[in-house]
């Protein structure tokens, strides 16, 4: 039995879960999400908890069991508390600012990079620490938008300049000076 899949998902106060066949709809204070799941997996709402079951032990169903439970848990956590990804900007003159709801990033290009937030996503910029927060209730969308921001100027391995996740370790390389020492 899947250790993740067999755990029930507790529905907190203020969150409403509706299950119609394989369609799960979750409403909460942060937003509303709906997802359709595979028919091999059983989903039921019992006593304020969502229970995920599988019919047999085929490898595909075993994989879907834990995945389905994790997705439902992410939906419930997202509409109740939300998700946040924090990115840091490193480099001389590199910065980010807000222009209304639009994120404007200055990272060494001849022009500023403007990013509009998709529906359900909001940005927050701390100019003092040069951090950009991506916030929303859809975990997948928050991660994708954060990855798109990081892709504007990924961290380079020599000086570490660029945009990276908070706490991300950037693998550093030795420069030219360290390579040719002692050889003639």
Coordinates of N, CA and C in Angstrom, one line a residue:
X1 N 0.9 -1.2 0.0 CA 0.0 0.0 0.0 C 0.9 1.2 0.0
X2 N 0.5 2.2 -0.7 CA 1.2 3.5 -0.8 C 1.2 4.2 0.5
X3 N 2.4 4.6 1.0 CA 2.4 5.3 2.3 C 1.8 6.7 2.2
X4 N 2.0 7.3 1.0 CA 1.4 8.7 0.8 C -0.1 8.5 0.5
X5 N -0.4 7.6 -0.4 CA -1.8 7.4 -0.9 C -2.8 7.0 0.2
X6 N -2.4 6.3 1.2 CA -3.3 5.8 2.2 C -3.6 6.9 3.3
X7 N -2.8 7.9 3.3 CA -3.1 9.0 4.3 C -4.3 9.8 3.9
X8 N -5.2 10.0 4.8 CA -6.4 10.8 4.5 C -6.0 12.3 4.4
X9 N -6.7 13.0 3.6 CA -6.5 14.5 3.5 C -7.5 15.2 4.3
X10 N -7.1 15.9 5.3 CA -8.0 16.6 6.2 C -8.5 17.9 5.5
X11 N -9.8 18.1 5.6 CA -10.3 19.3 5.0 C -10.5 20.4 6.1
X12 N -9.7 21.5 6.0 CA -9.8 22.5 7.1 C -11.1 23.3 7.0
X13 N -11.4 24.0 8.1 CA -12.6 24.9 8.1 C -12.5 26.0 7.1
X14 N -13.6 26.3 6.4 CA -13.6 27.3 5.4 C -13.3 26.8 4.0
X15 N -13.0 25.5 3.9 CA -12.8 24.9 2.6 C -13.9 23.9 2.3
X16 N -14.4 24.0 1.1 CA -15.5 23.1 0.7 C -15.1 22.2 -0.5
X17 N -15.2 20.9 -0.3 CA -14.8 19.9 -1.3 C -16.1 19.2 -1.8
X18 N -16.2 19.2 -3.2 CA -17.3 18.5 -3.8 C -16.7 17.5 -4.8
X19 N -17.2 16.2 -4.6 CA -16.7 15.1 -5.5 C -17.8 14.6 -6.3
X20 N -17.7 14.7 -7.6 CA -18.7 14.2 -8.5 C -18.0 13.2 -9.4
X21 N -18.1 11.9 -9.1 CA -17.4 10.9 -9.9 C -15.9 11.0 -9.7
X22 N -15.2 11.3 -10.8 CA -13.8 11.5 -10.7 C -13.4 13.0 -10.8
X23 N -14.3 13.9 -10.7 CA -14.1 15.3 -10.7 C -14.1 15.8 -9.2
X24 N -13.0 16.5 -8.8 CA -12.9 17.0 -7.5 C -12.9 18.6 -7.6
X25 N -13.8 19.2 -6.9 CA -13.8 20.7 -6.9 C -13.6 21.2 -5.5
X26 N -12.7 22.1 -5.3 CA -12.3 22.6 -4.0 C -12.5 24.2 -4.0
X27 N -13.2 24.7 -3.0 CA -13.4 26.1 -2.9 C -12.9 26.5 -1.5
X28 N -12.2 27.7 -1.5 CA -11.7 28.2 -0.2 C -11.5 29.7 -0.3
X29 N -11.0 30.3 0.8 CA -10.8 31.7 0.8 C -9.9 32.3 -0.2
X30 N -8.9 31.5 -0.7 CA -7.9 32.0 -1.7 C -8.4 31.8 -3.1
X31 N -9.3 30.9 -3.4 CA -9.7 30.7 -4.8 C -10.5 29.4 -4.9
X32 N -10.7 29.0 -6.2 CA -11.4 27.8 -6.5 C -10.7 27.0 -7.5
X33 N -10.6 25.6 -7.3 CA -9.9 24.8 -8.3 C -10.7 23.5 -8.6
X34 N -10.6 23.0 -9.8 CA -11.3 21.8 -10.2 C -10.3 20.9 -11.0
X35 N -10.4 19.6 -10.7 CA -9.5 18.7 -11.4 C -10.2 17.4 -11.7
X36 N -9.9 16.8 -12.8 CA -10.5 15.5 -13.2 C -9.4 14.5 -13.0
X37 N -9.7 13.4 -12.3 CA -8.7 12.3 -12.0 C -9.1 11.1 -12.8
X38 N -8.1 10.1 -12.8 CA -8.3 8.9 -13.6 C -9.3 8.0 -12.9
X39 N -10.1 7.2 -13.7 CA -11.1 6.3 -13.2 C -10.6 5.1 -12.4
X40 N -9.3 4.8 -12.5 CA -8.8 3.7 -11.7 C -8.7 4.0 -10.2
X41 N -8.8 5.2 -9.8 CA -8.6 5.6 -8.5 C -9.9 6.1 -7.9
X42 N -10.3 5.6 -6.7 CA -11.5 5.9 -6.0 C -11.3 7.1 -5.1
X43 N -12.2 8.1 -5.1 CA -12.0 9.3 -4.3 C -13.4 9.4 -3.5
X44 N -13.3 9.6 -2.2 CA -14.5 9.7 -1.4 C -14.3 10.7 -0.3
X45 N -15.4 11.4 0.1 CA -15.3 12.4 1.2 C -16.0 11.7 2.4
X46 N -15.3 11.5 3.5 CA -15.9 10.9 4.7 C -15.5 11.6 5.9
X47 N -16.4 12.1 6.7 CA -16.2 12.8 8.0 C -15.1 13.9 7.9
X48 N -15.2 14.8 6.9 CA -14.3 15.9 6.8 C -12.9 15.5 6.3
X49 N -12.8 14.3 5.7 CA -11.5 13.9 5.2 C -11.7 13.3 3.8
X50 N -10.8 13.5 2.9 CA -10.8 12.9 1.6 C -10.0 11.7 1.6
X51 N -10.6 10.5 1.2 CA -10.0 9.2 1.2 C -9.7 8.8 -0.2
X52 N -8.5 8.4 -0.6 CA -8.1 8.0 -1.9 C -7.8 6.5 -1.9
X53 N -8.5 5.7 -2.7 CA -8.3 4.3 -2.8 C -7.9 3.8 -4.2
X54 N -7.4 2.6 -4.3 CA -7.1 2.0 -5.6 C -7.7 0.6 -5.7
X55 N -8.1 0.2 -6.9 CA -8.8 -1.1 -7.0 C -7.8 -2.3 -7.0
X56 N -6.6 -2.1 -7.5 CA -5.7 -3.3 -7.5 C -4.3 -2.8 -7.4
X57 N -3.3 -3.7 -7.4 CA -1.9 -3.4 -7.2 C -1.1 -3.3 -8.4
X58 N -1.7 -3.0 -9.6 CA -0.9 -2.8 -10.8 C 0.1 -1.6 -10.6
X59 N 1.3 -1.7 -11.2 CA 2.2 -0.6 -11.0 C 1.7 0.8 -11.4
X60 N 0.9 0.9 -12.4 CA 0.3 2.2 -12.9 C -0.6 2.7 -11.8
X61 N -1.5 1.8 -11.3 CA -2.4 2.2 -10.2 C -1.7 2.6 -8.9
X62 N -0.7 1.9 -8.6 CA 0.1 2.2 -7.4 C 0.7 3.6 -7.5
X63 N 1.2 3.9 -8.7 CA 1.8 5.3 -8.9 C 0.7 6.3 -8.9
X64 N -0.4 6.1 -9.5 CA -1.5 7.0 -9.5 C -2.1 7.3 -8.1
X65 N -2.1 6.3 -7.3 CA -2.6 6.4 -5.9 C -2.0 7.5 -5.1
X66 N -0.7 7.5 -5.0 CA 0.0 8.5 -4.2 C 0.0 9.9 -4.9
X67 N 0.0 9.9 -6.3 CA 0.0 11.1 -7.0 C -1.4 11.8 -6.9
X68 N -2.4 11.0 -6.9 CA -3.8 11.6 -6.8 C -4.0 12.2 -5.4
X69 N -3.5 11.5 -4.4 CA -3.6 12.0 -3.0 C -2.8 13.3 -2.9
X70 N -1.6 13.4 -3.4 CA -0.8 14.5 -3.3 C -1.4 15.7 -4.1
X71 N -2.0 15.5 -5.2 CA -2.6 16.6 -6.0 C -3.8 17.1 -5.2
X72 N -4.6 16.2 -4.6 CA -5.8 16.7 -3.9 C -5.3 17.5 -2.7
X73 N -4.3 17.0 -2.0 CA -3.8 17.8 -0.8 C -3.3 19.1 -1.3
X74 N -2.6 19.2 -2.4 CA -2.1 20.5 -2.9 C -3.2 21.5 -3.2
X75 N -4.3 20.9 -3.8 CA -5.5 21.8 -4.1 C -6.1 22.3 -2.8
X76 N -6.2 21.5 -1.7 CA -6.8 21.9 -0.5 C -5.9 23.0 0.2
X77 N -4.6 22.7 0.3 CA -3.6 23.6 0.9 C -3.6 24.9 0.1
X78 N -3.7 24.9 -1.2 CA -3.6 26.0 -2.0 C -4.8 27.0 -1.8
X79 N -6.0 26.5 -1.8 CA -7.2 27.3 -1.6 C -7.3 27.8 -0.2
X80 N -6.7 27.1 0.8 CA -6.8 27.6 2.2 C -5.6 28.5 2.6
X81 N -4.4 28.2 2.3 CA -3.3 29.0 2.7 C -2.5 29.6 1.5
X82 N -2.4 28.9 0.4 CA -1.7 29.4 -0.8 C -0.3 29.0 -0.8
X83 N 0.4 29.2 -1.9 CA 1.8 28.8 -2.1 C 2.6 30.0 -2.4
X84 N 3.9 30.0 -2.1 CA 4.8 31.1 -2.3 C 6.2 30.5 -2.8
X85 N 6.8 31.1 -3.8 CA 8.1 30.8 -4.2 C 8.9 32.1 -4.2
X86 N 10.1 32.1 -3.6 CA 10.9 33.3 -3.5 C 12.1 33.2 -4.3
X87 N 12.4 34.2 -5.1 CA 13.6 34.3 -6.0 C 14.4 35.4 -5.6
X88 N 15.8 35.3 -5.7 CA 16.7 36.3 -5.4 C 17.4 36.8 -6.6
X89 N 17.7 38.1 -6.7 CA 18.4 38.6 -7.8 C 19.8 39.1 -7.4
X90 N 20.9 38.5 -8.0 CA 22.2 38.8 -7.6 C 22.9 39.4 -8.8
X91 N 23.7 40.5 -8.6 CA 24.4 41.1 -9.7 C 24.4 42.6 -9.5
X92 N 25.5 43.3 -9.9 CA 25.6 44.7 -9.8 C 24.6 45.3 -10.8
X93 N 23.7 46.2 -10.2 CA 22.8 46.9 -11.1 C 21.5 46.0 -11.4
X94 N 21.5 44.8 -11.0 CA 20.3 43.9 -11.2 C 19.3 44.3 -10.2
X95 N 18.0 44.4 -10.6 CA 17.0 44.7 -9.7 C 15.6 44.4 -10.3
X96 N 14.6 44.5 -9.5 CA 13.2 44.2 -9.9 C 12.3 45.3 -9.2
X97 N 11.2 45.6 -9.9 CA 10.3 46.6 -9.3 C 8.9 46.3 -9.9
X98 N 7.9 46.8 -9.2 CA 6.5 46.6 -9.6 C 6.0 47.9 -10.4
X99 N 5.3 47.6 -11.5 CA 4.6 48.7 -12.2 C 3.2 48.3 -12.3
X100 N 2.4 48.7 -11.2 CA 1.0 48.2 -11.1 C 1.1 46.8 -10.6
X101 N 0.5 45.9 -11.4 CA 0.6 44.4 -11.2 C 1.7 43.8 -11.9
X102 N 2.4 44.5 -12.9 CA 3.4 44.0 -13.7 C 4.7 44.0 -13.0
X103 N 5.5 42.9 -13.2 CA 6.8 42.8 -12.6 C 7.8 43.3 -13.7
X104 N 8.7 44.2 -13.4 CA 9.7 44.7 -14.3 C 11.1 44.4 -13.7
X105 N 11.8 43.6 -14.6 CA 13.1 43.1 -14.1 C 14.2 43.8 -15.0
X106 N 15.3 44.3 -14.3 CA 16.4 44.9 -14.9 C 17.6 44.0 -14.6
X107 N 18.1 43.2 -15.6 CA 19.1 42.2 -15.4 C 20.2 42.2 -16.5
X108 N 20.6 43.4 -16.9 CA 21.7 43.6 -17.8 C 21.4 43.6 -19.3
X109 N 20.1 43.5 -19.6 CA 19.8 43.6 -21.0 C 19.6 45.1 -21.4
X110 N 19.5 45.3 -22.7 CA 19.4 46.7 -23.1 C 18.0 47.2 -22.8
X111 N 17.1 46.4 -22.4 CA 15.7 46.8 -22.1 C 15.2 46.1 -20.9
X112 N 14.3 46.6 -20.1 CA 13.7 45.9 -19.0 C 12.8 44.8 -19.5
X113 N 12.8 43.7 -18.7 CA 11.9 42.6 -19.0 C 10.6 42.8 -18.2
X114 N 9.5 42.8 -18.9 CA 8.2 43.0 -18.2 C 7.4 41.7 -18.2
X115 N 6.9 41.3 -17.0 CA 6.2 40.0 -16.9 C 4.8 40.3 -16.3
X116 N 3.7 40.0 -17.0 CA 2.4 40.1 -16.5 C 2.0 38.9 -15.7
X117 N 1.4 39.0 -14.6 CA 1.0 37.8 -13.8 C -0.3 37.1 -14.4
X118 N -0.3 35.8 -14.6 CA -1.5 35.1 -15.0 C -2.6 35.2 -14.0
X119 N -3.8 34.8 -14.3 CA -4.9 34.8 -13.4 C -4.5 33.9 -12.2
X120 N -4.8 34.4 -11.0 CA -4.5 33.7 -9.7 C -3.1 33.8 -9.2
X121 N -2.3 34.6 -9.9 CA -0.9 34.8 -9.4 C -0.6 36.3 -9.1
X122 N 0.1 36.5 -8.0 CA 0.5 37.9 -7.7 C 2.0 37.9 -7.4
X123 N 2.6 39.1 -7.6 CA 4.0 39.3 -7.3 C 4.2 40.3 -6.2
X124 N 5.3 40.1 -5.4 CA 5.7 41.0 -4.4 C 7.2 41.2 -4.5
X125 N 7.7 42.5 -4.5 CA 9.1 42.7 -4.6 C 9.6 43.4 -3.4
X126 N 10.7 42.9 -2.8 CA 11.4 43.6 -1.7 C 12.6 44.2 -2.3
X127 N 12.7 45.5 -2.5 CA 13.8 46.1 -3.2 C 15.0 46.1 -2.4
X128 N 14.9 46.1 -1.1 CA 16.1 46.2 -0.2 C 16.9 44.9 -0.3
X129 N 16.2 43.7 -0.2 CA 16.9 42.4 -0.3 C 16.9 41.9 -1.7
X130 N 16.3 42.5 -2.7 CA 16.2 42.1 -4.1 C 15.6 40.7 -4.2
X131 N 14.5 40.6 -3.5 CA 13.7 39.3 -3.6 C 12.4 39.5 -4.3
X132 N 12.0 38.5 -5.1 CA 10.7 38.5 -5.8 C 9.9 37.4 -5.2
X133 N 8.7 37.6 -4.8 CA 7.8 36.5 -4.3 C 6.7 36.3 -5.3
X134 N 6.5 35.1 -5.7 CA 5.5 34.6 -6.5 C 4.4 33.9 -5.7
X135 N 3.2 34.5 -5.6 CA 2.2 33.9 -4.7 C 0.9 33.5 -5.5
X136 N 0.3 32.4 -5.1 CA -0.9 32.0 -5.7 C -1.5 30.7 -5.0
X137 N -2.6 30.3 -5.5 CA -3.2 29.1 -4.9 C -3.0 27.8 -5.7
X138 N -2.5 27.9 -6.9 CA -2.2 26.7 -7.7 C -0.7 26.4 -7.7
X139 N -0.3 25.4 -7.0 CA 1.1 25.0 -6.8 C 1.8 24.9 -8.1
X140 N 1.2 24.2 -9.1 CA 1.9 24.0 -10.4 C 2.1 25.4 -11.1
X141 N 1.1 26.2 -11.1 CA 1.2 27.5 -11.8 C 2.2 28.4 -11.1
X142 N 2.3 28.4 -9.7 CA 3.3 29.2 -9.0 C 4.7 28.8 -9.4
X143 N 4.9 27.5 -9.4 CA 6.2 26.9 -9.8 C 6.6 27.3 -11.2
X144 N 5.6 27.2 -12.1 CA 5.9 27.5 -13.5 C 6.3 29.0 -13.7
X145 N 5.5 29.9 -13.1 CA 5.8 31.3 -13.2 C 7.1 31.7 -12.6
X146 N 7.5 31.0 -11.5 CA 8.8 31.3 -10.8 C 9.9 30.8 -11.8
X147 N 9.7 29.6 -12.4 CA 10.7 29.1 -13.4 C 10.8 30.0 -14.6
X148 N 9.7 30.6 -15.0 CA 9.8 31.6 -16.2 C 10.6 32.8 -15.8
X149 N 10.4 33.3 -14.5 CA 11.2 34.5 -14.1 C 12.7 34.1 -14.0
X150 N 13.0 32.9 -13.4 CA 14.4 32.5 -13.3 C 15.0 32.4 -14.7
X151 N 14.3 32.0 -15.7 CA 14.8 31.8 -17.0 C 15.2 33.1 -17.7
X152 N 14.7 34.2 -17.2 CA 15.1 35.5 -17.8 C 16.6 35.7 -17.7
X153 N 17.2 35.4 -16.6 CA 18.6 35.5 -16.4 C 19.0 34.4 -15.4
X154 N 19.3 33.1 -15.8 CA 19.7 32.1 -14.9 C 21.0 32.4 -14.3
X155 N 21.3 31.9 -13.1 CA 22.6 32.2 -12.5 C 23.7 31.6 -13.3
X156 N 24.8 32.4 -13.5 CA 25.9 31.9 -14.2 C 27.0 31.3 -13.2
X157 N 27.8 30.3 -13.6 CA 28.6 29.5 -12.7 C 29.9 30.2 -12.2
X158 N 30.3 31.4 -12.8 CA 31.5 32.0 -12.4 C 31.4 33.0 -11.3
X159 N 30.5 33.9 -11.4 CA 30.3 34.9 -10.4 C 28.9 34.7 -9.6
X160 N 28.1 33.9 -10.2 CA 26.8 33.6 -9.5 C 25.7 34.7 -9.8
X161 N 26.0 35.5 -10.8 CA 25.0 36.6 -11.1 C 23.8 36.0 -11.8
X162 N 22.7 36.6 -11.5 CA 21.4 36.1 -12.2 C 20.3 36.0 -11.2
X163 N 19.3 35.3 -11.6 CA 18.1 35.1 -10.7 C 18.1 33.6 -10.3
X164 N 17.9 33.4 -9.0 CA 17.9 32.0 -8.5 C 16.9 32.0 -7.3
X165 N 16.5 30.7 -7.0 CA 15.5 30.5 -5.9 C 16.2 30.8 -4.6
X166 N 15.5 31.2 -3.6 CA 16.0 31.4 -2.3 C 16.5 30.1 -1.7
X167 N 17.8 30.1 -1.3 CA 18.4 28.9 -0.8 C 18.9 27.9 -1.8
X168 N 18.8 28.2 -3.1 CA 19.4 27.4 -4.1 C 20.9 27.4 -4.1
X169 N 21.5 26.3 -4.2 CA 23.0 26.3 -4.3 C 23.4 26.4 -5.7
X170 N 24.3 27.4 -6.0 CA 24.8 27.5 -7.4 C 26.1 26.9 -7.5
X171 N 26.3 25.9 -8.3 CA 27.6 25.3 -8.5 C 28.6 26.2 -9.1
X172 N 29.7 26.5 -8.5 CA 30.6 27.5 -9.0 C 31.8 26.8 -9.7
X173 N 32.3 27.5 -10.7 CA 33.5 27.0 -11.5 C 34.7 27.9 -11.2
X174 N 35.9 27.4 -11.3 CA 37.1 28.2 -11.2 C 37.2 28.9 -12.5
X175 N 37.7 30.1 -12.5 CA 37.9 30.9 -13.7 C 39.2 30.6 -14.4
X176 N 39.5 31.4 -15.4 CA 40.7 31.1 -16.2 C 42.0 31.1 -15.4
X177 N 42.1 32.0 -14.4 CA 43.3 32.1 -13.6 C 43.7 30.8 -12.9
X178 N 42.7 30.0 -12.5 CA 42.9 28.8 -11.7 C 43.3 27.7 -12.6
X179 N 43.0 27.7 -13.9 CA 43.3 26.6 -14.8 C 44.7 26.5 -15.2
X180 N 45.3 27.6 -15.6 CA 46.7 27.6 -16.2 C 47.8 27.7 -15.3
X181 N 47.6 27.7 -14.0 CA 48.7 27.9 -13.1 C 49.8 26.8 -13.2
X182 N 51.0 27.2 -13.4 CA 52.2 26.3 -13.4 C 52.5 25.7 -14.7
X183 N 51.7 25.9 -15.7 CA 52.0 25.3 -17.1 C 52.6 26.4 -18.0
X184 N 53.6 26.0 -18.8 CA 54.2 26.9 -19.7 C 54.3 26.3 -21.0

